[in-house]
mmCIF file of C-alpha atoms in Angstrom:
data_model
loop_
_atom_site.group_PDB
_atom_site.id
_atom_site.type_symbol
_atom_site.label_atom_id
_atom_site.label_comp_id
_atom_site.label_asym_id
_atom_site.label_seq_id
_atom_site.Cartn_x
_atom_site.Cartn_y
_atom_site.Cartn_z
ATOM 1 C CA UNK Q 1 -1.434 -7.674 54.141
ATOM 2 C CA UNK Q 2 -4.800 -8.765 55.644
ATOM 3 C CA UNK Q 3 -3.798 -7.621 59.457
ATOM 4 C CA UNK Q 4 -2.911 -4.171 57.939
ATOM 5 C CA UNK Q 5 -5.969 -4.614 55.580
ATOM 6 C CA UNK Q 6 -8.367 -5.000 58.956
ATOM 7 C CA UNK Q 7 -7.031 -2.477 60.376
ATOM 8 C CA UNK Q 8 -7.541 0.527 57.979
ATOM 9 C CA UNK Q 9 -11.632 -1.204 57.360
ATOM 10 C CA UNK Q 10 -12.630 -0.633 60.833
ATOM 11 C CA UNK Q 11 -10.019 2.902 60.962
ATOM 12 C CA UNK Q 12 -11.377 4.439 58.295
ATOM 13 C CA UNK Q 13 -13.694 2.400 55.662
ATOM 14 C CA UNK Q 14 -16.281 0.369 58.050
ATOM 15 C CA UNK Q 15 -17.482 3.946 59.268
ATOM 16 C CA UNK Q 16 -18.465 4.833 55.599
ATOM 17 C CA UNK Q 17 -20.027 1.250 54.455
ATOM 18 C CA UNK Q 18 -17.006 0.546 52.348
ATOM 19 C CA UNK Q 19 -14.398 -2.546 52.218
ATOM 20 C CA UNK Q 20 -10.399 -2.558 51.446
ATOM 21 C CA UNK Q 21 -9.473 -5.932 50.445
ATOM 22 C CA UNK Q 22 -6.626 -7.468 48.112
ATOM 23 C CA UNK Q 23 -8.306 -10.782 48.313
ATOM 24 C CA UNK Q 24 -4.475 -12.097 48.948
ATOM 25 C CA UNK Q 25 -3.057 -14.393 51.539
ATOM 26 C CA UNK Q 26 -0.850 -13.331 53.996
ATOM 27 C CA UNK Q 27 2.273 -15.097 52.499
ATOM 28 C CA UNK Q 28 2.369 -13.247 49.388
ATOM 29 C CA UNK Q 29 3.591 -10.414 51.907
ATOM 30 C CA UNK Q 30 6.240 -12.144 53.537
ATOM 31 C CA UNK Q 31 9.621 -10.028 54.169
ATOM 32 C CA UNK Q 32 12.601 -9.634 55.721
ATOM 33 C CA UNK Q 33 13.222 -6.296 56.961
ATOM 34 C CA UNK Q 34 16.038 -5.200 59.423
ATOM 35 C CA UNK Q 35 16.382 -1.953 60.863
ATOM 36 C CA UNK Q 36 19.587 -0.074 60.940
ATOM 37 C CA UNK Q 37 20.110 -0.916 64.623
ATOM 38 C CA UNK Q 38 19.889 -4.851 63.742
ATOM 39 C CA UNK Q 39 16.341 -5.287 65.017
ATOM 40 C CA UNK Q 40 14.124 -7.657 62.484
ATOM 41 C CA UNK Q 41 10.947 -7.270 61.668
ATOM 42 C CA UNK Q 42 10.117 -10.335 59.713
ATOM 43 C CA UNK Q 43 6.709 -11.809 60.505
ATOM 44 C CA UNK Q 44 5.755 -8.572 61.493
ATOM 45 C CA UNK Q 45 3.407 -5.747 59.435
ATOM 46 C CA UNK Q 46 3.450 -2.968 62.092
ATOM 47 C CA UNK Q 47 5.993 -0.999 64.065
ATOM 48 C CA UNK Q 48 6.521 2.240 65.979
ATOM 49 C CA UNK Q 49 10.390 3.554 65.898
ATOM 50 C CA UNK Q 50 9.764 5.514 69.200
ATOM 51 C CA UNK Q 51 11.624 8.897 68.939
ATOM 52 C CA UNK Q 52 10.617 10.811 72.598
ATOM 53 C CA UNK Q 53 9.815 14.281 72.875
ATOM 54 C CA UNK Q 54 13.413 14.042 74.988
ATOM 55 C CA UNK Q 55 15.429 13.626 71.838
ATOM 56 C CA UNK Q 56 14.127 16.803 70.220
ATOM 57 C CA UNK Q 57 10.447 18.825 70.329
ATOM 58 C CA UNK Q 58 8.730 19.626 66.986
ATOM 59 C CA UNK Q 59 9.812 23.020 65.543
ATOM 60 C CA UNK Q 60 8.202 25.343 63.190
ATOM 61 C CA UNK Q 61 10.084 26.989 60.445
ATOM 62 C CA UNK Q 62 7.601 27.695 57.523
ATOM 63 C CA UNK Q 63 5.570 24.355 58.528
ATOM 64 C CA UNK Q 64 6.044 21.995 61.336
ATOM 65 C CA UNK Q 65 9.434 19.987 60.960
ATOM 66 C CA UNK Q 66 11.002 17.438 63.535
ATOM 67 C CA UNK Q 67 15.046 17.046 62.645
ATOM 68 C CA UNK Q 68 16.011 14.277 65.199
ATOM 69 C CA UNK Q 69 13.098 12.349 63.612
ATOM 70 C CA UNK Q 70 14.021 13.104 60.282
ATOM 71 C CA UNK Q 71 17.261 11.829 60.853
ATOM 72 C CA UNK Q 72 16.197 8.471 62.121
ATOM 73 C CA UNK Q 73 13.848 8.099 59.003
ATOM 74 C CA UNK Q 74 16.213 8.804 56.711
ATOM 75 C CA UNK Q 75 18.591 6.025 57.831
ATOM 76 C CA UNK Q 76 16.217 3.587 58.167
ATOM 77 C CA UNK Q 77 15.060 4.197 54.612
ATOM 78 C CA UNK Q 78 18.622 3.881 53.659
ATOM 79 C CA UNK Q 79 19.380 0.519 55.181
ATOM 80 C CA UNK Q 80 15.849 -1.053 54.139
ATOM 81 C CA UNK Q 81 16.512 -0.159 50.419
ATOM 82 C CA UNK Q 82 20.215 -1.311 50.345
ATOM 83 C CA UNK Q 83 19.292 -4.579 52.167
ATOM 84 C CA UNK Q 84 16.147 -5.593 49.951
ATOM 85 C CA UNK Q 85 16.442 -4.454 46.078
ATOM 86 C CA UNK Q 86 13.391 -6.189 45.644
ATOM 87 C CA UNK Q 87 11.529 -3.680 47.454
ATOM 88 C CA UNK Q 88 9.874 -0.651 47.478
ATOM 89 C CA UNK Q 89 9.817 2.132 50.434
ATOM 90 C CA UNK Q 90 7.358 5.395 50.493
ATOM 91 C CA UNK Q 91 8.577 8.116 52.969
ATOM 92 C CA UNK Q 92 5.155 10.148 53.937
ATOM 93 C CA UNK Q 93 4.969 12.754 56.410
ATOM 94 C CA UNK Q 94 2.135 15.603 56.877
ATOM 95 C CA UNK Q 95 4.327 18.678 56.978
ATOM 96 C CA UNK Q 96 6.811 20.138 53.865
ATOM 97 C CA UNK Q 97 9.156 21.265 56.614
ATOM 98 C CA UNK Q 98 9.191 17.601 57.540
ATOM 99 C CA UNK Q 99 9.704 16.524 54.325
ATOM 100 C CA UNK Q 100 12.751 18.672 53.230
ATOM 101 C CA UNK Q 101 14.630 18.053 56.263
ATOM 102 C CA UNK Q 102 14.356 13.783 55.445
ATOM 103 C CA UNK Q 103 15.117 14.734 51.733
ATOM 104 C CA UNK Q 104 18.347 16.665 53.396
ATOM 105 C CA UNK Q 105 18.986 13.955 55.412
ATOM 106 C CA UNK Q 106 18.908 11.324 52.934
ATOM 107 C CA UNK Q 107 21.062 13.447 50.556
ATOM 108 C CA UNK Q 108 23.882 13.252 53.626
ATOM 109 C CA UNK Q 109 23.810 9.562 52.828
ATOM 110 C CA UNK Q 110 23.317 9.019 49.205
ATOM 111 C CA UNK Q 111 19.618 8.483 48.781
ATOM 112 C CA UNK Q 112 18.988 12.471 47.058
ATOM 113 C CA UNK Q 113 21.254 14.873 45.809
ATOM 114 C CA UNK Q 114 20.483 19.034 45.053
ATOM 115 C CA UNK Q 115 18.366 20.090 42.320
ATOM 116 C CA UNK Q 116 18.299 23.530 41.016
ATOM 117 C CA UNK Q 117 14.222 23.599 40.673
ATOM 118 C CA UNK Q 118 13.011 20.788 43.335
ATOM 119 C CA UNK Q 119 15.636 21.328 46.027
ATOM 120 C CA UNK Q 120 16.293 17.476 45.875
ATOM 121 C CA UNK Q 121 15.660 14.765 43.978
ATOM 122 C CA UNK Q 122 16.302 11.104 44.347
ATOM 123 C CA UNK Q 123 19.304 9.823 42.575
ATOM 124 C CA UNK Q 124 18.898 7.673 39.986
ATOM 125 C CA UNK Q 125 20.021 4.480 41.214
ATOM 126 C CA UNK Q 126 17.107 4.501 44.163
ATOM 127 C CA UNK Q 127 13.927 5.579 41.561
ATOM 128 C CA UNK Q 128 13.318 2.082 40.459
ATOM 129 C CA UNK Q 129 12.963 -1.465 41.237
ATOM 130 C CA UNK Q 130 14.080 -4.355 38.837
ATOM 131 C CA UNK Q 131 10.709 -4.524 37.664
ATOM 132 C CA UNK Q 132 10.636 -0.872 37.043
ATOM 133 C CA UNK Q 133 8.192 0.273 39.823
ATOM 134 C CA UNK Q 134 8.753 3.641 41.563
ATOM 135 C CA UNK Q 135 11.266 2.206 44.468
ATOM 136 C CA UNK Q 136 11.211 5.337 46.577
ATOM 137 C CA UNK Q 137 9.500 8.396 47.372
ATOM 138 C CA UNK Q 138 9.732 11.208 49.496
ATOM 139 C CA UNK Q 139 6.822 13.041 50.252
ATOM 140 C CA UNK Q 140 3.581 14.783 52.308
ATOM 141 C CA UNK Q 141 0.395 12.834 52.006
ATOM 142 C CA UNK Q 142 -0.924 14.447 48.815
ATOM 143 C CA UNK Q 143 2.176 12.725 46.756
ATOM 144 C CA UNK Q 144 0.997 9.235 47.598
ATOM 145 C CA UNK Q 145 -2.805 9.318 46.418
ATOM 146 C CA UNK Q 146 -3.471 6.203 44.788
ATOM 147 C CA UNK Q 147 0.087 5.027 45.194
ATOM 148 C CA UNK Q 148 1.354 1.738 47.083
ATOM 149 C CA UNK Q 149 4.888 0.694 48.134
ATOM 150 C CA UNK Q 150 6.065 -2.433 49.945
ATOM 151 C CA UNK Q 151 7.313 -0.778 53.273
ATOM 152 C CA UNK Q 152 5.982 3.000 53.861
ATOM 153 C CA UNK Q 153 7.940 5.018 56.703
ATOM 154 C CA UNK Q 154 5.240 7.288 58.511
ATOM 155 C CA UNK Q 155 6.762 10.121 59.984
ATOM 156 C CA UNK Q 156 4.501 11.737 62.946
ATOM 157 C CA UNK Q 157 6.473 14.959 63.211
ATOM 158 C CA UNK Q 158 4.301 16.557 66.052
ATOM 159 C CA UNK Q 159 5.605 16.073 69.498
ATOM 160 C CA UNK Q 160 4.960 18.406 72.423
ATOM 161 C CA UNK Q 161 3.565 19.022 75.536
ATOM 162 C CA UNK Q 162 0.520 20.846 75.144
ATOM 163 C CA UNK Q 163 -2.302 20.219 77.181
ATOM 164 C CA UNK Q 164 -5.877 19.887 75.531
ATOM 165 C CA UNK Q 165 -8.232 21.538 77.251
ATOM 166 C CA UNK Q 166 -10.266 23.235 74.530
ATOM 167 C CA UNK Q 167 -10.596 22.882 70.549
ATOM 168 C CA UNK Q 168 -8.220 25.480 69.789
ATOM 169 C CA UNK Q 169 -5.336 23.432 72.296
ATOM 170 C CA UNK Q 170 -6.395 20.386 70.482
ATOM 171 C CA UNK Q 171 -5.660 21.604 67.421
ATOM 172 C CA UNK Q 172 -2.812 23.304 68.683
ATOM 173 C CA UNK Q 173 -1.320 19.808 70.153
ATOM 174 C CA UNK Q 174 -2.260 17.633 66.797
ATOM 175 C CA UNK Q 175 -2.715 19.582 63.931
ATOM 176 C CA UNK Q 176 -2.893 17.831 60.506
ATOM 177 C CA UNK Q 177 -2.779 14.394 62.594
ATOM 178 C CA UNK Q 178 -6.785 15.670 63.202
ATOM 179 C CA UNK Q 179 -7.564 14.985 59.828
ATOM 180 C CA UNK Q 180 -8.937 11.547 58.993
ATOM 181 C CA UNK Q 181 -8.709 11.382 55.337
ATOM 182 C CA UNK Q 182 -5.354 12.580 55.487
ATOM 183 C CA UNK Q 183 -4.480 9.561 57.836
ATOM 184 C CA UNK Q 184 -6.385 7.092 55.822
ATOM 185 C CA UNK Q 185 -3.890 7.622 52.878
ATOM 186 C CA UNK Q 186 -1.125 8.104 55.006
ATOM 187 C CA UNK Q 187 -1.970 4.937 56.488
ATOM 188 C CA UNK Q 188 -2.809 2.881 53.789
ATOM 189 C CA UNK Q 189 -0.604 2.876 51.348
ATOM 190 C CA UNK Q 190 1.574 -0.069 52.582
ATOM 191 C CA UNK Q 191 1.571 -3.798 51.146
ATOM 192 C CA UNK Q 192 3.749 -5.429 53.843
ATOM 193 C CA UNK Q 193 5.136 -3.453 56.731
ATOM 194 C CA UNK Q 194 3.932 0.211 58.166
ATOM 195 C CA UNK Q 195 6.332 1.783 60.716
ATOM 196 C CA UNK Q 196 5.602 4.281 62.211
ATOM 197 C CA UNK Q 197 8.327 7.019 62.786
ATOM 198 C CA UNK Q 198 7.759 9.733 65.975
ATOM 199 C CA UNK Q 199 7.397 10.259 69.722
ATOM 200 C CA UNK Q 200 4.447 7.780 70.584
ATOM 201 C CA UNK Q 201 3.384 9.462 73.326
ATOM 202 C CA UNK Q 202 1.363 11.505 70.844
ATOM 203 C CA UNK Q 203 -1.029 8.422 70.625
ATOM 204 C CA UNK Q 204 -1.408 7.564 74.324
ATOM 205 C CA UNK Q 205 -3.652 7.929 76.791
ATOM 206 C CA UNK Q 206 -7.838 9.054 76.644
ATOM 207 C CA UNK Q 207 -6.803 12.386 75.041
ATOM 208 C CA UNK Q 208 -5.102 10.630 71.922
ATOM 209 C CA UNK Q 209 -8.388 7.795 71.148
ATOM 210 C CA UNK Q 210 -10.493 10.769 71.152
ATOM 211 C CA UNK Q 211 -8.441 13.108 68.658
ATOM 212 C CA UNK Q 212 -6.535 11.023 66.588
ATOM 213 C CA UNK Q 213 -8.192 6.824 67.424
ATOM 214 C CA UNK Q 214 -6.783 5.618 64.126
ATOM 215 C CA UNK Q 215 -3.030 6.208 65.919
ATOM 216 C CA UNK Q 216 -3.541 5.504 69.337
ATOM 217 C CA UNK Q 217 -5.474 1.609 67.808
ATOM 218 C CA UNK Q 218 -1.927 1.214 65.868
ATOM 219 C CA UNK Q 219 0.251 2.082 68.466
ATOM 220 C CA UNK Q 220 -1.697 -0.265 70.431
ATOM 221 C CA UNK Q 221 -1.425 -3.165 67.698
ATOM 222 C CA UNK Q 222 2.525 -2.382 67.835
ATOM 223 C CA UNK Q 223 2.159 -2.941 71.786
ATOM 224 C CA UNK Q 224 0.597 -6.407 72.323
ATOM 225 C CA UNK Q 225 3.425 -7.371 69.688
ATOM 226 C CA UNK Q 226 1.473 -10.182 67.890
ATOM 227 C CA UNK Q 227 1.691 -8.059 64.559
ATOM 228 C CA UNK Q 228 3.938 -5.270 65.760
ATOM 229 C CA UNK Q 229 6.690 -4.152 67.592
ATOM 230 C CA UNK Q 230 7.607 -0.978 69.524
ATOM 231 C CA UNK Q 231 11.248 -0.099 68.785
ATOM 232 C CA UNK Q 232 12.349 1.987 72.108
ATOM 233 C CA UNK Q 233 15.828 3.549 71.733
#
């Protein structure tokens, strides 16, 4: 979509001298997408599912993971791809933690089921659309290079309190959301509709435009709600 289009140029490609266009018009990206709780999102290309640092803090098992989060991805996932069959939804998150607890979660509701070598897989009726693209993937950033899906569900995982007062806190606070070529795929794999999935704090105030600008600018085009919405719970 052009909006989404503009805003990964001057995120991530205007800095370098370089231009993402599709050279499409804004109807061919037209959809219909309701969220689980009945909200719609037609007409709209950005969102933030707000998830507070109230409903659950970030944890750390063998990476960073974020179950209450997790939990709300997973459904929303679910209801977008039974709604549209037409569509395609990629599930990104920076953490493997992160990621095995939403492939958990969507095996509770019929999206994955076990695998002996993988852990899960998705079952077979979600893999493709009825053109035979990929429908849906689960995945950290690294599994989406050079992929696109119709909707992508972004989940932040990190949400705390930490205070930065130094480089070490900073890193401490963000982690992988520090890294911008990691958020430039992350963010920019989307044809129609981004949402953003996470405690949105993380991307407010002077602390967040300085660490991590490329969330705190989309959290901001959720806000004025021309092109996006902030879903509060």
């Amino acid at each position: 979509h052009p909006v989404l289009g503009d805003f990964v140029n001057k995120r991530f490609y205007d800095p370098h001298g370089e231009v993402l266009s599709s050279g499409r018009d804004a109807a061919d990206f037209a959809h219909q997408v309701v969220l689980a709780d009945g909200t719609p999102l037609a007409g709209l290309v950005a969102a933030w599912l707000e998830v507070p640092r109230t409903a659950g803090p970030e944890d750390r098992t063998r990476s960073k993971r974020r179950i209450c989060e997790a939990k709300r991805v997973a459904r929303e996932a679910r209801e977008i791809l039974a709604a549209n069959p037409d569509l395609s939804v990629g599930v990104i998150t920076f953490y493997t933690a992160q990621r095995d607890v939403i492939l958990e979660e969507m095996a509770a509701l019929g999206l994955a089921e076990p695998d002996d070598e993988v852990g899960y897989r998705i079952r077979d009726q979600w893999m493709q659309t009825r053109d035979g693209q990929e429908r849906l993937r689960v995945g950290t950033v690294d599994a989406f290079q050079g992929k696109e899906f119709d909707v992508v569900l972004l989940s932040l995982t990190r949400s705390n309190a930490i205070q930065v007062t130094d480089e070490a806190t900073r890193r401490r606070r963000y982690g992988f959301l520090l890294l911008e070529n990691r958020l430039c795929v992350a963010m920019s794999r989307q044809r129609c509709l981004l949402i953003l999935v996470g405690d949105i704090d993380m991307a407010r105030g002077e602390e967040a435009q300085q660490s991590v600008p490329a969330l705190a600018h989309f959290a901001k085009l959720c806000e004025e709600g021309v092109h996006g919405r902030v879903i509060r719970p």
